[in-house]
PDB file of C-alpha atoms in Angstrom:
ATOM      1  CA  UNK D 220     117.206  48.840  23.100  1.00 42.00           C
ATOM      2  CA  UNK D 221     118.105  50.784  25.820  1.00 52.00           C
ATOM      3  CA  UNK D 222     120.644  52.678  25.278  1.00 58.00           C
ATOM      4  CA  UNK D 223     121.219  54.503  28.853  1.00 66.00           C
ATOM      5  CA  UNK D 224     122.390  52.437  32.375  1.00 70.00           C
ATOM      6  CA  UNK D 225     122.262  53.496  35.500  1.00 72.00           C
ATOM      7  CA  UNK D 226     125.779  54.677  35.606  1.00 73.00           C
ATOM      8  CA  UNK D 227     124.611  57.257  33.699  1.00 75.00           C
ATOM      9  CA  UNK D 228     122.750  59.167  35.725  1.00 81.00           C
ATOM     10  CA  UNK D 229     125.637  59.998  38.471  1.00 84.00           C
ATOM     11  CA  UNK D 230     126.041  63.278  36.025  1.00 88.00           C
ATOM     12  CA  UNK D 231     122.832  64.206  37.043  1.00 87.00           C
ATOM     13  CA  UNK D 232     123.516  64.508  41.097  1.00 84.00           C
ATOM     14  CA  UNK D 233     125.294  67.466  42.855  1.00 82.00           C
ATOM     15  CA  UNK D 234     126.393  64.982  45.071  1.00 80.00           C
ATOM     16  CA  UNK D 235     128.889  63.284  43.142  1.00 72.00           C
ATOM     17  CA  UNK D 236     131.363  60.345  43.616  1.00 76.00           C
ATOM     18  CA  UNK D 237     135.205  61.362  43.928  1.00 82.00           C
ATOM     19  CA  UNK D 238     135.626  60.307  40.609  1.00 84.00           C
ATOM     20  CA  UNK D 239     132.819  62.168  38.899  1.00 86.00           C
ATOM     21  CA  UNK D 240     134.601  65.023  40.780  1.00 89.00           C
ATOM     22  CA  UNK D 241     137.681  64.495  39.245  1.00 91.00           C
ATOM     23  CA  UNK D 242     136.076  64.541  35.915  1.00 92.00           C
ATOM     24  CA  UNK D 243     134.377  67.234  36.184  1.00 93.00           C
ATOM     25  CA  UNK D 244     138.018  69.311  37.300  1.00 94.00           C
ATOM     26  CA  UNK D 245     139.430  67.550  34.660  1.00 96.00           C
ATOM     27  CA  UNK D 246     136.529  69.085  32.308  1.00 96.00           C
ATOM     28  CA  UNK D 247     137.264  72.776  33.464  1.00 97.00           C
ATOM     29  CA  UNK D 248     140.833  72.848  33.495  1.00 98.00           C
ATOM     30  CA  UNK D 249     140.518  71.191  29.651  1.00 98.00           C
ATOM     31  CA  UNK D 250     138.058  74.074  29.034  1.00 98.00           C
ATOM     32  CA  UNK D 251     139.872  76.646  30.365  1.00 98.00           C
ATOM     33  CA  UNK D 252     143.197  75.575  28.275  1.00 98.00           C
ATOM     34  CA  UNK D 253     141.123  75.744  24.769  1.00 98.00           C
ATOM     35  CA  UNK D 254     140.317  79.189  25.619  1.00 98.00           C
ATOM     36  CA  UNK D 255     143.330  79.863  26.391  1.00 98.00           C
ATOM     37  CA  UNK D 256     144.614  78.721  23.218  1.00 98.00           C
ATOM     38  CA  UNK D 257     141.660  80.492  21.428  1.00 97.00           C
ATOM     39  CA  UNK D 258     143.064  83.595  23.714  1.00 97.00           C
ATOM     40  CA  UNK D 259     146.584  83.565  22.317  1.00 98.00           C
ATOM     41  CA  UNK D 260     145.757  83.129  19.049  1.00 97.00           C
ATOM     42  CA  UNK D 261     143.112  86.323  18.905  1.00 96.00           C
ATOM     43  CA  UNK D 262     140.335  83.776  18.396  1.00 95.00           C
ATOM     44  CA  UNK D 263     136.652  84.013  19.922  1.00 94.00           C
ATOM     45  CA  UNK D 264     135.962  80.572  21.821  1.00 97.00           C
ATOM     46  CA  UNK D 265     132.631  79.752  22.310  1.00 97.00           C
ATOM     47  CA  UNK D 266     130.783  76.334  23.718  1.00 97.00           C
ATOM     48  CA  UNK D 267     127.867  74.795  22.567  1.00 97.00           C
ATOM     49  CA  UNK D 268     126.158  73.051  25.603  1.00 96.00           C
ATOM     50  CA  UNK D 269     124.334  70.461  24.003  1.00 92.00           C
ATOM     51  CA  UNK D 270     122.033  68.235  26.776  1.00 89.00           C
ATOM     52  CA  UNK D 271     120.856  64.628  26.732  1.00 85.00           C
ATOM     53  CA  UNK D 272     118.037  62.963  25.348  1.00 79.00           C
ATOM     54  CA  UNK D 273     116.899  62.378  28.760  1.00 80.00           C
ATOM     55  CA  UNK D 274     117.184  66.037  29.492  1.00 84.00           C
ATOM     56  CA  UNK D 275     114.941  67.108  27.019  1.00 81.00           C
ATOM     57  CA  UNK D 276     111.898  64.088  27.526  1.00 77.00           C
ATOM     58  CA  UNK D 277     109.390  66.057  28.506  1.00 73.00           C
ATOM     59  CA  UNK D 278     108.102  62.985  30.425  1.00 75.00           C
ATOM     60  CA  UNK D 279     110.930  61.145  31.278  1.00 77.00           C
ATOM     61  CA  UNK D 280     109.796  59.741  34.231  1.00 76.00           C
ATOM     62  CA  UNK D 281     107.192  58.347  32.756  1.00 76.00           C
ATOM     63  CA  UNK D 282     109.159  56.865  29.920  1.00 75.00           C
ATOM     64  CA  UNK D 283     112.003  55.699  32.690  1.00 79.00           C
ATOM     65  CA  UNK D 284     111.157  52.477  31.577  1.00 76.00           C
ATOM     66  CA  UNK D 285     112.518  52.765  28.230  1.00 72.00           C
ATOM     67  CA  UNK D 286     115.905  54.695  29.794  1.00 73.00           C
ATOM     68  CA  UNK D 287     115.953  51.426  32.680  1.00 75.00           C
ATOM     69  CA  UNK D 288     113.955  48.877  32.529  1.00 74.00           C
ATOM     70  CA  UNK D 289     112.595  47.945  36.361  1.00 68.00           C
ATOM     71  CA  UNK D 290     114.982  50.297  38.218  1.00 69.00           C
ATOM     72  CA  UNK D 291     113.758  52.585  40.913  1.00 76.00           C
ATOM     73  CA  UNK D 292     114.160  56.204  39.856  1.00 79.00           C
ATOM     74  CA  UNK D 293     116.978  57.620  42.442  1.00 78.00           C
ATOM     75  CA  UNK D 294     115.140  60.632  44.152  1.00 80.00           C
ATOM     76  CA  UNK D 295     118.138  62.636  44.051  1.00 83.00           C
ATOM     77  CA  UNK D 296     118.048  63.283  40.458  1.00 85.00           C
ATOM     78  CA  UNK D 297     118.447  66.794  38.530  1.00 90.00           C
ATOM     79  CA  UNK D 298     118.128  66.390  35.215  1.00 90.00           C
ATOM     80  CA  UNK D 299     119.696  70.345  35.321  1.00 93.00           C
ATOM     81  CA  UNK D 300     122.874  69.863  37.013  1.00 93.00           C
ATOM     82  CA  UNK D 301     125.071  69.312  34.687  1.00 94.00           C
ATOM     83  CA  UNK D 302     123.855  72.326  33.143  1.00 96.00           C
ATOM     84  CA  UNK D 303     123.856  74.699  36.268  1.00 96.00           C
ATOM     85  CA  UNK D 304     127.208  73.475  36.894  1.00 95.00           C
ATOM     86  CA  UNK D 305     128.573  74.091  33.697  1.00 97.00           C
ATOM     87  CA  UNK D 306     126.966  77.723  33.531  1.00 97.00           C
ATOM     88  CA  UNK D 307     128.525  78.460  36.988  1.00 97.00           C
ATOM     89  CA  UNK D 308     131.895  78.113  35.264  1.00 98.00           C
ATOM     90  CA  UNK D 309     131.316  79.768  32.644  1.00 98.00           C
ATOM     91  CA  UNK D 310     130.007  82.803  33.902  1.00 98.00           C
ATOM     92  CA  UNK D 311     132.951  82.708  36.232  1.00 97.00           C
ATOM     93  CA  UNK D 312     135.447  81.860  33.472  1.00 97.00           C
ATOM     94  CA  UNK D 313     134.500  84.329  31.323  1.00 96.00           C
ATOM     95  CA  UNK D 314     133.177  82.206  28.572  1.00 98.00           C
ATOM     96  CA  UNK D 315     130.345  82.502  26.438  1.00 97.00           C
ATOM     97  CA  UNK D 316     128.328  79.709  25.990  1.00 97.00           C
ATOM     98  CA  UNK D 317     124.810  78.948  24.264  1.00 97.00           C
ATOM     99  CA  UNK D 318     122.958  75.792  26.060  1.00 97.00           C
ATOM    100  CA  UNK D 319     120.396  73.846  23.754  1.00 94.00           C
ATOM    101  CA  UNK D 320     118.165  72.350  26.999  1.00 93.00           C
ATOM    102  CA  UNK D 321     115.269  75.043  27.628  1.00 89.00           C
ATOM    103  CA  UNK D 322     115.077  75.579  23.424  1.00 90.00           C
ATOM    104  CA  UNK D 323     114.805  71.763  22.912  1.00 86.00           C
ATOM    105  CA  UNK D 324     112.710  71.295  25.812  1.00 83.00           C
ATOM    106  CA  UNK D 325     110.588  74.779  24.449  1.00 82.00           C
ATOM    107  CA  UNK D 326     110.606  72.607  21.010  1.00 76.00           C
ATOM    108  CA  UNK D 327     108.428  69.388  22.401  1.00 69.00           C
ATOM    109  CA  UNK D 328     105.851  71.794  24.032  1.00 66.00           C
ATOM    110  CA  UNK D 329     105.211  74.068  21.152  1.00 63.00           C
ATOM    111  CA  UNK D 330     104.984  71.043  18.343  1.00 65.00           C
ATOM    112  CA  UNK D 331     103.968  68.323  20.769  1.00 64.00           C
ATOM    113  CA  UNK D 332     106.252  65.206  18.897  1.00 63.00           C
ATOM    114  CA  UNK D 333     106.331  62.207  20.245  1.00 63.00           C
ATOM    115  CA  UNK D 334     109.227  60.743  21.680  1.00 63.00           C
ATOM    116  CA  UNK D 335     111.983  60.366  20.999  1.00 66.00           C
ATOM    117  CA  UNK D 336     111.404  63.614  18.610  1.00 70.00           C
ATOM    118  CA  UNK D 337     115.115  64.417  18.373  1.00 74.00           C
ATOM    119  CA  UNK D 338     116.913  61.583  18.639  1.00 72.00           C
ATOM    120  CA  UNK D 339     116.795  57.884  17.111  1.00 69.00           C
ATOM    121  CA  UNK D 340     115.054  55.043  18.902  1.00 64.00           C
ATOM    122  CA  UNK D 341     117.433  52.806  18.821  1.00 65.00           C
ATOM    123  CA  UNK D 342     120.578  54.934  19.972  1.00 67.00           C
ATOM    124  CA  UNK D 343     120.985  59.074  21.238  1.00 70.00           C
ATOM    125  CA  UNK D 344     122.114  60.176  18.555  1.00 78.00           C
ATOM    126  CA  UNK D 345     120.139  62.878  17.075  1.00 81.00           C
ATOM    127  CA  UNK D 346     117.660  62.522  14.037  1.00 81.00           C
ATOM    128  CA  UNK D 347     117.017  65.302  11.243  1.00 85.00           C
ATOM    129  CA  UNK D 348     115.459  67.571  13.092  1.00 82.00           C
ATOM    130  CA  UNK D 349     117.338  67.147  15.872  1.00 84.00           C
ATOM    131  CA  UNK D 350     120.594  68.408  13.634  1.00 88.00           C
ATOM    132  CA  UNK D 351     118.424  71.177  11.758  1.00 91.00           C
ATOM    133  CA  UNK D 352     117.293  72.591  15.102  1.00 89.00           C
ATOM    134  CA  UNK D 353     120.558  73.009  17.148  1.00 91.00           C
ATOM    135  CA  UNK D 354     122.041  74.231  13.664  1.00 94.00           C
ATOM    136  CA  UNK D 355     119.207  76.690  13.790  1.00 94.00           C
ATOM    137  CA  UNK D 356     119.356  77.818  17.450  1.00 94.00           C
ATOM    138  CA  UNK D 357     123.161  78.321  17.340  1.00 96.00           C
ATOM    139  CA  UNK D 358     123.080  79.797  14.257  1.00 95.00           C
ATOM    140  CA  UNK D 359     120.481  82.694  15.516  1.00 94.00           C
ATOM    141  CA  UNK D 360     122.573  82.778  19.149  1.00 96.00           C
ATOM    142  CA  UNK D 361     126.134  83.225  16.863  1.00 95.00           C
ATOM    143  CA  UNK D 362     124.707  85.895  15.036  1.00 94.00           C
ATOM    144  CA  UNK D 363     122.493  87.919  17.972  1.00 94.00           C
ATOM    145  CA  UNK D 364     126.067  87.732  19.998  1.00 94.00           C
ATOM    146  CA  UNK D 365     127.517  89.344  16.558  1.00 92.00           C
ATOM    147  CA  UNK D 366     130.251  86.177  16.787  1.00 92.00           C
ATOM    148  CA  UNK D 367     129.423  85.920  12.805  1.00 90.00           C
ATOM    149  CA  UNK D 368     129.556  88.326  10.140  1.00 84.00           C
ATOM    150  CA  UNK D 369     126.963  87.869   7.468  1.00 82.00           C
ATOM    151  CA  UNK D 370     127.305  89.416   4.088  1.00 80.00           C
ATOM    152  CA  UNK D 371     125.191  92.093   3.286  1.00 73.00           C
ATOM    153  CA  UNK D 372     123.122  91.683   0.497  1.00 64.00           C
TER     154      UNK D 372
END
C-alpha cells in the first residue's frame, strides 16, 4: 500500500505551483488569525510542527519505492522546505513554535528501528511510539519554554 503519490511531493519544492502558493498564503494568514484570537483573549498560542513520514526516513531514497513505485525521484526535492518555510514565518510572526523533524529524525539514529518506526505500514498515521514520543518532546519543549505550570510536589 502506498500511501503517498506524486502530488505529494510539490510541498517539498521552493519552487512551487501558483496554487501551492496560494495555499501556503492561505496557511499564514489562517495562522496569523488564531493568534490573533489567542492574542485577544490573553492566551499563549503555540504550534506544533509535526513533519511527514517521509521527512523523518532516514533512507528515504532508498525506500522511494515503497513512497512511488517506479517513479523517478524529482531532483529538486527538499524534504526541509516546508519546514524552513514555516520557521521563516514564524520567527517573523512572532510565534513560538516547537518542530518534531530533527528529534524524530535524532530518534531513528540513536535506536536504529526499522522502518516505518513511527508510523503504520499500511497508512501515515503514527504508531505507539510515534504518539508517546511527540507527547514526550512537546511535553519537555512546553515546560523548558515555562508555557506549563507543573505542581510542585
Amino acid at each position: 500500500l502506498r500511501p503517498y503519490s506524486l502530488a505529494n511531493l510539490e510541498v517539498f519544492r521552493a519552487a512551487a505551483s501558483t496554487s501551492l502558493k496560494d495555499i501556503w498564503a492561505k496557511t499564514e494568514t489562517s495562522i496569523l488569525e488564531l493568534k490573533q484570537e489567542a492574542d485577544n483573549n490573553n492566551m499563549k498560542f503555540v504550534v506544533l510542527v509535526i513533519p511527514d513520514n517521509i521527512q523523518v526516513d532516514p533512507d528515504f531514497r532508498g525506500n522511494w519505492h515503497r513512497y512511488f513505485g517506479s517513479a523517478e525521484i524529482p531532483l529538486d526535492l527538499d524534504l526541509e522546505y516546508p519546514n524552513k518555510r514555516l520557521t521563516q514565518f514564524f520567527v517573523k510572526s512572532g510565534i513560538q513554535y516547537f518542530d518534531l523533524l530533527y528529534k524524530f529524525r535524532d530518534l531513528n539514529v540513536g535506536r536504529r528501528l526499522s522502518w516505518p518506526y513511527l508510523s503504520f505500514r499500511s497508512n501515515p498515521n503514527w504508531n505507539l511510539i510515534g504518539n508517546e514520543m511527540a507527547t514526550n518532546y512537546f511535553f519537555h519543549w512546553l515546560r523548558d519554554e515555562e508555557l506549563i505550570k507543573l505542581p510542585k510536589h
